Short mmCIF file of C-alpha atoms and ligand atoms in Angstrom, two decimals:
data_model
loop_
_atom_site.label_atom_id
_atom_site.label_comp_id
_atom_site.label_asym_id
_atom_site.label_seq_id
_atom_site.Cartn_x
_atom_site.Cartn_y
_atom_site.Cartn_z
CA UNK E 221 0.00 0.00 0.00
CA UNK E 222 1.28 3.65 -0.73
CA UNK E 223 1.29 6.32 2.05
CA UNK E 224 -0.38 9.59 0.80
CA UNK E 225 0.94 11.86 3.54
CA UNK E 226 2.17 11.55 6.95
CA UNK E 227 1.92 14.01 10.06
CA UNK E 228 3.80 14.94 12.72
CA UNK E 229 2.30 14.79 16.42
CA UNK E 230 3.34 15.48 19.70
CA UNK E 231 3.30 11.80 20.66
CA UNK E 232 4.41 10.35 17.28
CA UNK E 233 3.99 10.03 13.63
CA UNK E 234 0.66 9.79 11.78
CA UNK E 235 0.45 7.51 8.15
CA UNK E 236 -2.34 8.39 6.08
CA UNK E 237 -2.65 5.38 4.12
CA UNK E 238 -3.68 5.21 0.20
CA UNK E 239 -6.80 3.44 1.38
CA UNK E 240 -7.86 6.23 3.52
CA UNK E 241 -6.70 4.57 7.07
CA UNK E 242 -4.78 6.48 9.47
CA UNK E 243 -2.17 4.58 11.94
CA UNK E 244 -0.20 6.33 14.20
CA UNK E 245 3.31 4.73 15.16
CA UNK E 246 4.69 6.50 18.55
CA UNK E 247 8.24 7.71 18.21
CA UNK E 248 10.14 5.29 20.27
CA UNK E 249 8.33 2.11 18.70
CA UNK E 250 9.52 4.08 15.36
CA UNK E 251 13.35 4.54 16.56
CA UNK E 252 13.25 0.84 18.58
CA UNK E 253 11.84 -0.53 14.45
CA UNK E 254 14.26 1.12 12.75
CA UNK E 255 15.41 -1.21 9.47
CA UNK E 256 18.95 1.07 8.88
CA UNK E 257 22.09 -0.85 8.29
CA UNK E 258 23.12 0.03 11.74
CA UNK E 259 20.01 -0.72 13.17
CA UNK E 260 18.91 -3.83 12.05
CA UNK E 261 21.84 -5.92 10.31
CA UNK E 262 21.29 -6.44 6.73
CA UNK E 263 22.31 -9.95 6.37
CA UNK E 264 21.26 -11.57 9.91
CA UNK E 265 17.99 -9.40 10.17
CA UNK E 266 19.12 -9.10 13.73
CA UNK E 267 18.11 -5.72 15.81
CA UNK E 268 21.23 -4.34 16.60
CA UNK E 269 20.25 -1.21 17.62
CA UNK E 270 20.78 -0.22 21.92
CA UNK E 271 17.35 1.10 22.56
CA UNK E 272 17.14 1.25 25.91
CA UNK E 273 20.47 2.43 28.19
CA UNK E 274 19.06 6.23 26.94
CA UNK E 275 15.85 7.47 27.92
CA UNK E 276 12.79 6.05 25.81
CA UNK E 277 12.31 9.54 24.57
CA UNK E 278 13.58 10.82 21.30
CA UNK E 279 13.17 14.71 19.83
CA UNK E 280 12.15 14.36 16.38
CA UNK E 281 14.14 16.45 13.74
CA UNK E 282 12.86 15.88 10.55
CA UNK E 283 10.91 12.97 9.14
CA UNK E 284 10.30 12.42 5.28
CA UNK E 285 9.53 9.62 3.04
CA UNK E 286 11.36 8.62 -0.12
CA UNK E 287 9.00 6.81 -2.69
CA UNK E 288 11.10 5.10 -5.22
CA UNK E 289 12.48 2.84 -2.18
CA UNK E 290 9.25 2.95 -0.07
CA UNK E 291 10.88 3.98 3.55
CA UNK E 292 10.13 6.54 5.93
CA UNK E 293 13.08 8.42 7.10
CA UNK E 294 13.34 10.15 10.36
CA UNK E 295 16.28 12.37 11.58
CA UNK E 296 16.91 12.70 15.10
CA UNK E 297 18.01 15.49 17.39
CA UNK E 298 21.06 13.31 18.81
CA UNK E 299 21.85 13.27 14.61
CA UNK E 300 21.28 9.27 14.44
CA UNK E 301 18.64 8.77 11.79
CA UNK E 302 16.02 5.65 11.96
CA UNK E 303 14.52 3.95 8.44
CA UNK E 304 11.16 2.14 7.96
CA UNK E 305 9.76 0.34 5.24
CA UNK E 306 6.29 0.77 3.98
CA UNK E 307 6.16 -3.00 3.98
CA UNK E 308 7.06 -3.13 8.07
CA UNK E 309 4.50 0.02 8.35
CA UNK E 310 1.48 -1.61 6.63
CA UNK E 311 2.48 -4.82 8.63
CA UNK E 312 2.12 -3.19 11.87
CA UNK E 313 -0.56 -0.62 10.93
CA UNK E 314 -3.45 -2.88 13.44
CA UNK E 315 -2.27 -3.37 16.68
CA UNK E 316 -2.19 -6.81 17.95
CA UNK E 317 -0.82 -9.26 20.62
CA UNK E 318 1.60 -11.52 18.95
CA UNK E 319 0.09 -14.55 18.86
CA UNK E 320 1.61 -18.48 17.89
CA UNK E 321 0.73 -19.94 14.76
CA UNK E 322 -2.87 -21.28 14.49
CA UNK E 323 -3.29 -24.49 12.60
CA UNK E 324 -5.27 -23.85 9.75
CA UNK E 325 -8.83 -25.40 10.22
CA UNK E 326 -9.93 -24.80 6.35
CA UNK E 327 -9.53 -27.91 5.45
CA UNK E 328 -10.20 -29.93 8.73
CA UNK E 329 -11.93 -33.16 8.54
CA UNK E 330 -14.02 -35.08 10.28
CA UNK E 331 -14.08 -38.10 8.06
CA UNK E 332 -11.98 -39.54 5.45
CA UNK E 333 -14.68 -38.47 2.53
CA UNK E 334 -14.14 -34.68 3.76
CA UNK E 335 -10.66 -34.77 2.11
CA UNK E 336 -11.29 -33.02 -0.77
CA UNK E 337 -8.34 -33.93 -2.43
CA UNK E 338 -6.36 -36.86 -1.67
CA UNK E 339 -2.60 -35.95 -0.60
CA UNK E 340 -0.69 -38.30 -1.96
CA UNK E 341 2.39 -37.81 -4.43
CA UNK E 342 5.18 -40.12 -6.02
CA UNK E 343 8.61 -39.94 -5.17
CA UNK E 344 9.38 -38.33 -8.62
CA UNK E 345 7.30 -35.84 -7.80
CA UNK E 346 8.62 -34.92 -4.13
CA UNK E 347 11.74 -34.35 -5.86
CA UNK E 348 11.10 -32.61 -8.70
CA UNK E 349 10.95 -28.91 -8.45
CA UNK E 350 8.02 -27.65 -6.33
CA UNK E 351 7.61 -31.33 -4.50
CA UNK E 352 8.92 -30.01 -1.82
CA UNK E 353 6.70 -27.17 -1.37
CA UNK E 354 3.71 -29.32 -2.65
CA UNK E 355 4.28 -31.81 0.19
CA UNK E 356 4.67 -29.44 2.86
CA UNK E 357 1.19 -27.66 1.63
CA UNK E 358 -0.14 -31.15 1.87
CA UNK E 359 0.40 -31.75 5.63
CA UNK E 360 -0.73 -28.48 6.18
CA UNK E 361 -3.95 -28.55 4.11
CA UNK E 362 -4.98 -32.05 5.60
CA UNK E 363 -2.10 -33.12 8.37
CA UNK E 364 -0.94 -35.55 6.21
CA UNK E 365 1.01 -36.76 2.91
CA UNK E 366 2.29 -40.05 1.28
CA UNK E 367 4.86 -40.35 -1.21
CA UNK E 368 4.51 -43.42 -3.56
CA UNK E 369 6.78 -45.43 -5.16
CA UNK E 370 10.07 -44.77 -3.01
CA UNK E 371 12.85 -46.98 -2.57
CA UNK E 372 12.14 -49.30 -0.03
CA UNK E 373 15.53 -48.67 2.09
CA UNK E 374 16.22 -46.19 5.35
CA UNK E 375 18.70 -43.97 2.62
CA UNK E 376 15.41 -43.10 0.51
CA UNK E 377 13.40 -42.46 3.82
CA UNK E 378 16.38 -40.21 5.48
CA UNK E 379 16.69 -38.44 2.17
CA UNK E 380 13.15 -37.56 1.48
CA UNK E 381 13.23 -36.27 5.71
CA UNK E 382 16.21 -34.21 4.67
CA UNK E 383 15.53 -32.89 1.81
CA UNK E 384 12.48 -30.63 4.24
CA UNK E 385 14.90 -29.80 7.25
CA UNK E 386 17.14 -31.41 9.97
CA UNK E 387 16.02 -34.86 11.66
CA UNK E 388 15.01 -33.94 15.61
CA UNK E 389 17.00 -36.29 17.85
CA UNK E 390 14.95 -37.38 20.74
CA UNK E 391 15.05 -40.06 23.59
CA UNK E 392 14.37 -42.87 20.53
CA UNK E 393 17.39 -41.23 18.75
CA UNK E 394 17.44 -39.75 15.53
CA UNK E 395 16.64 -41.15 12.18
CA UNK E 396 15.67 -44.36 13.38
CA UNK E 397 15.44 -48.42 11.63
CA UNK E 398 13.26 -50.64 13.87
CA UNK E 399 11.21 -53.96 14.08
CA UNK E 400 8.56 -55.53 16.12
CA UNK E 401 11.17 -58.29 16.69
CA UNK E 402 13.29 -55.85 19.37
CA UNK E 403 14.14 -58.48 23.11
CA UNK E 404 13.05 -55.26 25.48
CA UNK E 405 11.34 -52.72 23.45
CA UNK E 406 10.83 -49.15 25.03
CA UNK E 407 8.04 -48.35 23.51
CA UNK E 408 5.16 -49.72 22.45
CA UNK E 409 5.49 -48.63 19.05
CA UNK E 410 8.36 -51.14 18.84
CA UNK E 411 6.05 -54.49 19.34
CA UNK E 412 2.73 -56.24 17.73
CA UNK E 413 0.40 -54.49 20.17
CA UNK E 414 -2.40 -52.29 19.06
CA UNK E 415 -1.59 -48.55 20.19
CA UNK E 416 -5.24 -46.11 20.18
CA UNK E 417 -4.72 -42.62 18.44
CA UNK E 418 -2.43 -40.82 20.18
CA UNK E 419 -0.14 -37.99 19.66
CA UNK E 420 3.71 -38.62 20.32
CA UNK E 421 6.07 -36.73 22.64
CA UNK E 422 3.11 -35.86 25.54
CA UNK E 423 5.81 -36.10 27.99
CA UNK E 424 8.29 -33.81 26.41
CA UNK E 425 8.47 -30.07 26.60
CA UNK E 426 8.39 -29.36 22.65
CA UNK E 427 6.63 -32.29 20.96
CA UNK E 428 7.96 -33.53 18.02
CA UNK E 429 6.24 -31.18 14.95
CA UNK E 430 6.40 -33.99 12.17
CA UNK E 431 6.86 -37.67 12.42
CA UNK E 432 7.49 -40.00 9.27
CA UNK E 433 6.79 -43.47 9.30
CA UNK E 434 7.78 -45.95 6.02
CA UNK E 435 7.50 -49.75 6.50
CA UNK E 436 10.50 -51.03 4.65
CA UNK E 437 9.57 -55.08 4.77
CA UNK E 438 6.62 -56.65 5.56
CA UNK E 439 5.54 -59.67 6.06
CA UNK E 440 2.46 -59.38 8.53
CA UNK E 441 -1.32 -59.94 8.78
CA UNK E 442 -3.12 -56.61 10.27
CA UNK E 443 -1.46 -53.35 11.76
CA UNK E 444 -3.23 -51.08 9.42
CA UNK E 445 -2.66 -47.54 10.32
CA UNK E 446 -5.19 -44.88 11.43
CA UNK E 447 -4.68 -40.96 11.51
CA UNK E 448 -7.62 -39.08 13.09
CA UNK E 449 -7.78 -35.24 12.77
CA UNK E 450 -7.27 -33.89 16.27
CA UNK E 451 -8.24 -30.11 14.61
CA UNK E 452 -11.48 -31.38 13.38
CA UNK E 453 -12.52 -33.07 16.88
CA UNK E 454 -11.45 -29.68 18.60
CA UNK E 455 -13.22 -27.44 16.59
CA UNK E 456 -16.65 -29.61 16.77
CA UNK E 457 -15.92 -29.26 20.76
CA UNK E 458 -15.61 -25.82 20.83
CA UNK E 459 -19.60 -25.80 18.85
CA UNK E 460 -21.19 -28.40 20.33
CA UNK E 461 -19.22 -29.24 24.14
CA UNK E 462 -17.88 -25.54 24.94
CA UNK E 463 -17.42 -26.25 28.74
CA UNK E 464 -15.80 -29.35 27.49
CA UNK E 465 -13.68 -27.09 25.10
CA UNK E 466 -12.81 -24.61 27.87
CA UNK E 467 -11.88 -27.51 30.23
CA UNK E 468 -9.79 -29.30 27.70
CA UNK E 469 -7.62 -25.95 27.16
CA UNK E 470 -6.98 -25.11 30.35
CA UNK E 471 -6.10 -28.47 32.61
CA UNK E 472 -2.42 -28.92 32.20
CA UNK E 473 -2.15 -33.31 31.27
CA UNK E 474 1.27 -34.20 32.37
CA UNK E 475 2.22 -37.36 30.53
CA UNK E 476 5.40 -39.71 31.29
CA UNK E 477 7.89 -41.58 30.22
CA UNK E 478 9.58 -44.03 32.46
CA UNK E 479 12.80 -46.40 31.74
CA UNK E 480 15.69 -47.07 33.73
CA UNK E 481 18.02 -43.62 34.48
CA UNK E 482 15.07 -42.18 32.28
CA UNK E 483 12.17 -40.01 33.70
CA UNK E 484 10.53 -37.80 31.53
CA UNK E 485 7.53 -35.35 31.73
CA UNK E 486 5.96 -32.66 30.81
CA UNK E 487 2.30 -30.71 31.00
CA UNK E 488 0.28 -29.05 28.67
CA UNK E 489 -3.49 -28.25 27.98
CA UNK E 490 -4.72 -30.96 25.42
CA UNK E 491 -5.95 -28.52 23.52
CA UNK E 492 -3.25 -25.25 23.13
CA UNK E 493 -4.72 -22.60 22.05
CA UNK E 494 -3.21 -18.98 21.40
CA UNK E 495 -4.74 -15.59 22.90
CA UNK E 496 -7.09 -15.48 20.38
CA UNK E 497 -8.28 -19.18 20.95
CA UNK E 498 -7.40 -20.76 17.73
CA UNK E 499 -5.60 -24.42 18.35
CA UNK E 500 -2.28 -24.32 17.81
CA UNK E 501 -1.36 -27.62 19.07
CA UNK E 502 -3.47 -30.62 20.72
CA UNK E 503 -1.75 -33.43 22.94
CA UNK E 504 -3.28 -36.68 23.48
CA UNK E 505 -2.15 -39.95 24.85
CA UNK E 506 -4.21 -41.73 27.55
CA UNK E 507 -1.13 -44.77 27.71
CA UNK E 508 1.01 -42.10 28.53
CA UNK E 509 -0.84 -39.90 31.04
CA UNK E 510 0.81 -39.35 34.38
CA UNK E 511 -0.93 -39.29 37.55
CA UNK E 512 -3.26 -35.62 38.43
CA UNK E 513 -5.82 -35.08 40.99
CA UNK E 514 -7.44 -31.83 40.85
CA UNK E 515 -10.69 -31.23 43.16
CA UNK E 516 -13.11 -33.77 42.95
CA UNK E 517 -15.76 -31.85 41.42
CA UNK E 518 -13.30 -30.28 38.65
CA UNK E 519 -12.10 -34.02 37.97
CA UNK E 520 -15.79 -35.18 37.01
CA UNK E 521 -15.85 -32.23 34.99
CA UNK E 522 -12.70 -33.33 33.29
CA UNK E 523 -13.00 -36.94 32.78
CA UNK E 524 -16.07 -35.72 30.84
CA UNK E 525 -14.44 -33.45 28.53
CA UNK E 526 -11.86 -36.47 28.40
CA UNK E 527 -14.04 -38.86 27.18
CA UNK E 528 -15.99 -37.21 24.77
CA UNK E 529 -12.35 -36.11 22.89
CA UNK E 530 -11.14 -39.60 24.06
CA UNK E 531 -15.07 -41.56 22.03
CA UNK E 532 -14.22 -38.83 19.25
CA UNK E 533 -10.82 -39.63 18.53
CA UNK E 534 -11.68 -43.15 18.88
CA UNK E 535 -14.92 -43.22 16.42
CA UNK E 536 -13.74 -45.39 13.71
CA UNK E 537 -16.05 -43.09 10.97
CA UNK E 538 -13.70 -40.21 11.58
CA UNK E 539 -10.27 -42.49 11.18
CA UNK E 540 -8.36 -42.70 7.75
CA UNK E 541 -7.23 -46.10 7.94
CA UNK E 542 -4.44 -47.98 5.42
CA UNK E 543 -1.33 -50.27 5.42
CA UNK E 544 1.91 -49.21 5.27
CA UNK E 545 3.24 -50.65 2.35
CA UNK E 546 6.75 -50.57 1.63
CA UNK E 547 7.64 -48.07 -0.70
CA UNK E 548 4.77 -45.64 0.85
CA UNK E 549 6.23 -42.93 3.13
CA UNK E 550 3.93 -41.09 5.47
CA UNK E 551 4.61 -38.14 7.02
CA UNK E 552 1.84 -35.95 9.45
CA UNK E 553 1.93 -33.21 11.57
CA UNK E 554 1.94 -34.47 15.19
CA UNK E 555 0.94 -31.51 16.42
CA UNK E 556 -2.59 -31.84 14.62
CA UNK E 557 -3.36 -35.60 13.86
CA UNK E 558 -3.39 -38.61 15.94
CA UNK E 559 -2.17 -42.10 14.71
CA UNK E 560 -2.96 -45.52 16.13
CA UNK E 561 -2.11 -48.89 15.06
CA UNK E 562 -4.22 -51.82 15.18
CA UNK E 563 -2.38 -55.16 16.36
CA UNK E 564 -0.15 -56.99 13.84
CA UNK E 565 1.46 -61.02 13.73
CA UNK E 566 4.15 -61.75 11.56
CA UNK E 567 7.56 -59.36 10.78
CA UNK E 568 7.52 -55.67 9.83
CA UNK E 569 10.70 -53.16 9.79
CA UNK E 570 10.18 -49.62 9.85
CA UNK E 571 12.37 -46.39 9.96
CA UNK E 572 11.48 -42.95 10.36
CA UNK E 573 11.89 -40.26 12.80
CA UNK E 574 10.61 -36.57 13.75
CA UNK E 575 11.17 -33.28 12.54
CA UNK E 576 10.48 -29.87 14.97
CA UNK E 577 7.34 -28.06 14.24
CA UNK E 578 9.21 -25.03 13.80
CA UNK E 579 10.96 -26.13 10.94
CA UNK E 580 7.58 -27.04 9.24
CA UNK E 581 6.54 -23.82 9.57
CA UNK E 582 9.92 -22.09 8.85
CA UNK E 583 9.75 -24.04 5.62
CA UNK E 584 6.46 -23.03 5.28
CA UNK E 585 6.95 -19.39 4.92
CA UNK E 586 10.28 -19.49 2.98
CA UNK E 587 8.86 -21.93 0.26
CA UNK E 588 5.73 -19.63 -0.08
FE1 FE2 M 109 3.17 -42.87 18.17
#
């Protein structure tokens, strides 16, 4: 947007705006934005400017704006001289808390037939140009993408984790080859047992953002997969079970994970939500819930926002459900989906491992 005049004020600087708005930036928030070379570094984008040893007031000189490069410029009495985009400017025009990233509910679903279109993609695809922006748009749209067709080894799997950012390390390690074969498995994602949706990671400060899962051999009857879409069952909560909703943001879950020399945990709402109560993450794994007692009355109350997410995420009409097939890697945002696994006989090996959520999102916005 173009600026058709700006004003000068006693407590700071007003923007008339091409679209007939008015903001007015004080002038310490002005000096303390400041986008100059000396301010702000040019190639880390790091503030570098000292705005607070002097007093949080400046005297304004001159200010004037320069429109082939779009910046304000504003001389100072002290002779240092701030610069501000247009861009920052019409960025910051509406005030507003800063608020973590909401998960995008546009394309929740609450059964499988709600995807509108199915996110799957081969191999060639993912690494042609644009796969890897086409894949990350995928999980985000729907929580979710396969890639077809891969080589059925852990290089393939690693590469395809690479190729989007960094593999997380975590108490399972990092990029990680397993079977259901292990003597003393520490988790039960390493045996034959059935496992009910769940997220991963409950018990650790920063859950792991992405997890990717690709069956390498098989040679099993059952352990089909199921995702569920955690978003969906929180948004039909905050409609039709609101005290439920409230409830489920606010009671901290700790979950746990116990092993010898090994005791982790952490707390969170199931349901995260930012100041402006959009979901930003949701947490759920009843195996992995650690002891809580709150007042007996709240604990009814809670139990029975529990168990309607708990019957939700556990209605088989809102699960996608398919095998793993070797050569088919999946990859979903743990932060939004749950995954299960119904109980298997017979030999699989997997590999896979996590990514951080940030890196999704950093991804995200520099692929966009
Ligand atoms: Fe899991």
């Amino acid at each position: 947007m173009s600026i058709k005049y700006i004003e000068m004020l006693e407590e700071g600087l007003n923007v008339f705006w091409s679209n007939n708005s008015l903001t007015c930036y004080p002038w310490f928030w002005l000096k303390d934005h400041s986008e100059s070379e000396d301010d702000l570094h040019p190639d880390t984008k790091q503030r570098q400017i000292d705005s607070f040893t002097k007093a949080l007031e400046y005297n304004v000189d001159k200010v004037w704006l320069d429109e082939d490069t779009k910046n304000i410029f504003i001389k100072w009495t002290d002779k240092s001289q701030s610069c501000l985009s247009f861009d920052l400017l019409e960025l910051m025009a509406k005030p507003s808390l800063p608020q973590s990233t909401a998960i995008d509910y546009s394309s929740c679903w609450n059964t499988p037939s709600d995807i509108k279109s199915f996110p799957e993609m081969t191999y060639e695809e993912f690494n042609s140009n644009g796969g890897l922006k086409k894949w990350l748009m995928n999980i985000k749209r729907v929580g979710f993408v396969l890639v077809t067709g891969a080589p059925t080894t852990p290089e393939a799997t690693k590469g395809i984790m690479e190729r989007m950012a960094y593999i997380r390390n975590s108490i399972f390690g990092g990029f990680s080859v397993w079977d259901n074969k292990l003597d003393s498995p520490d988790d039960t994602a390493f045996t034959s047992l059935s496992i009910e949706p769940h997220t991963d990671g409950t018990y650790v400060n920063d859950a792991p953002g992405l997890q990717t899962l690709h069956c390498i051999k098989r040679d099993s009857i059952g352990g089909e997969n199921q995702l569920v879409d955690g978003l969906a069952i929180a948004e039909k909560m905050r409609h039709e079970y609101p005290d439920a909703f409230e409830i489920l943001c606010g009671v901290n879950i700790p979950g746990r994970y116990i092993k010898p020399d090994t005791y982790l945990e952490a707390r969170r709402p199931l349901l995260r939500v930012n100041n402006k109560g959009e979901v930003i993450q949701v947490s759920f794994n009843n195996h992995d819930r650690a002891p809580f007692r709150l007042e007996n009355s709240q604990m009814v109350q809670f139990y029975d926002a529990y168990k309607i997410f708990h019957n939700l995420v556990n209605d088989t009409a809102r699960q996608f459900e398919f095998m793993l097939d070797p050569g088919v890697v999946l990859t979903f945002d743990n932060w939004r989906l749950l995954h299960a696994r119904s109980s298997l006989t017979g030999y699989r090996q997997l590999c896979g491992g996590y990514h951080n959520h940030e890196d999704f999102e950093s991804r995200l916005r520099t692929l966009q």
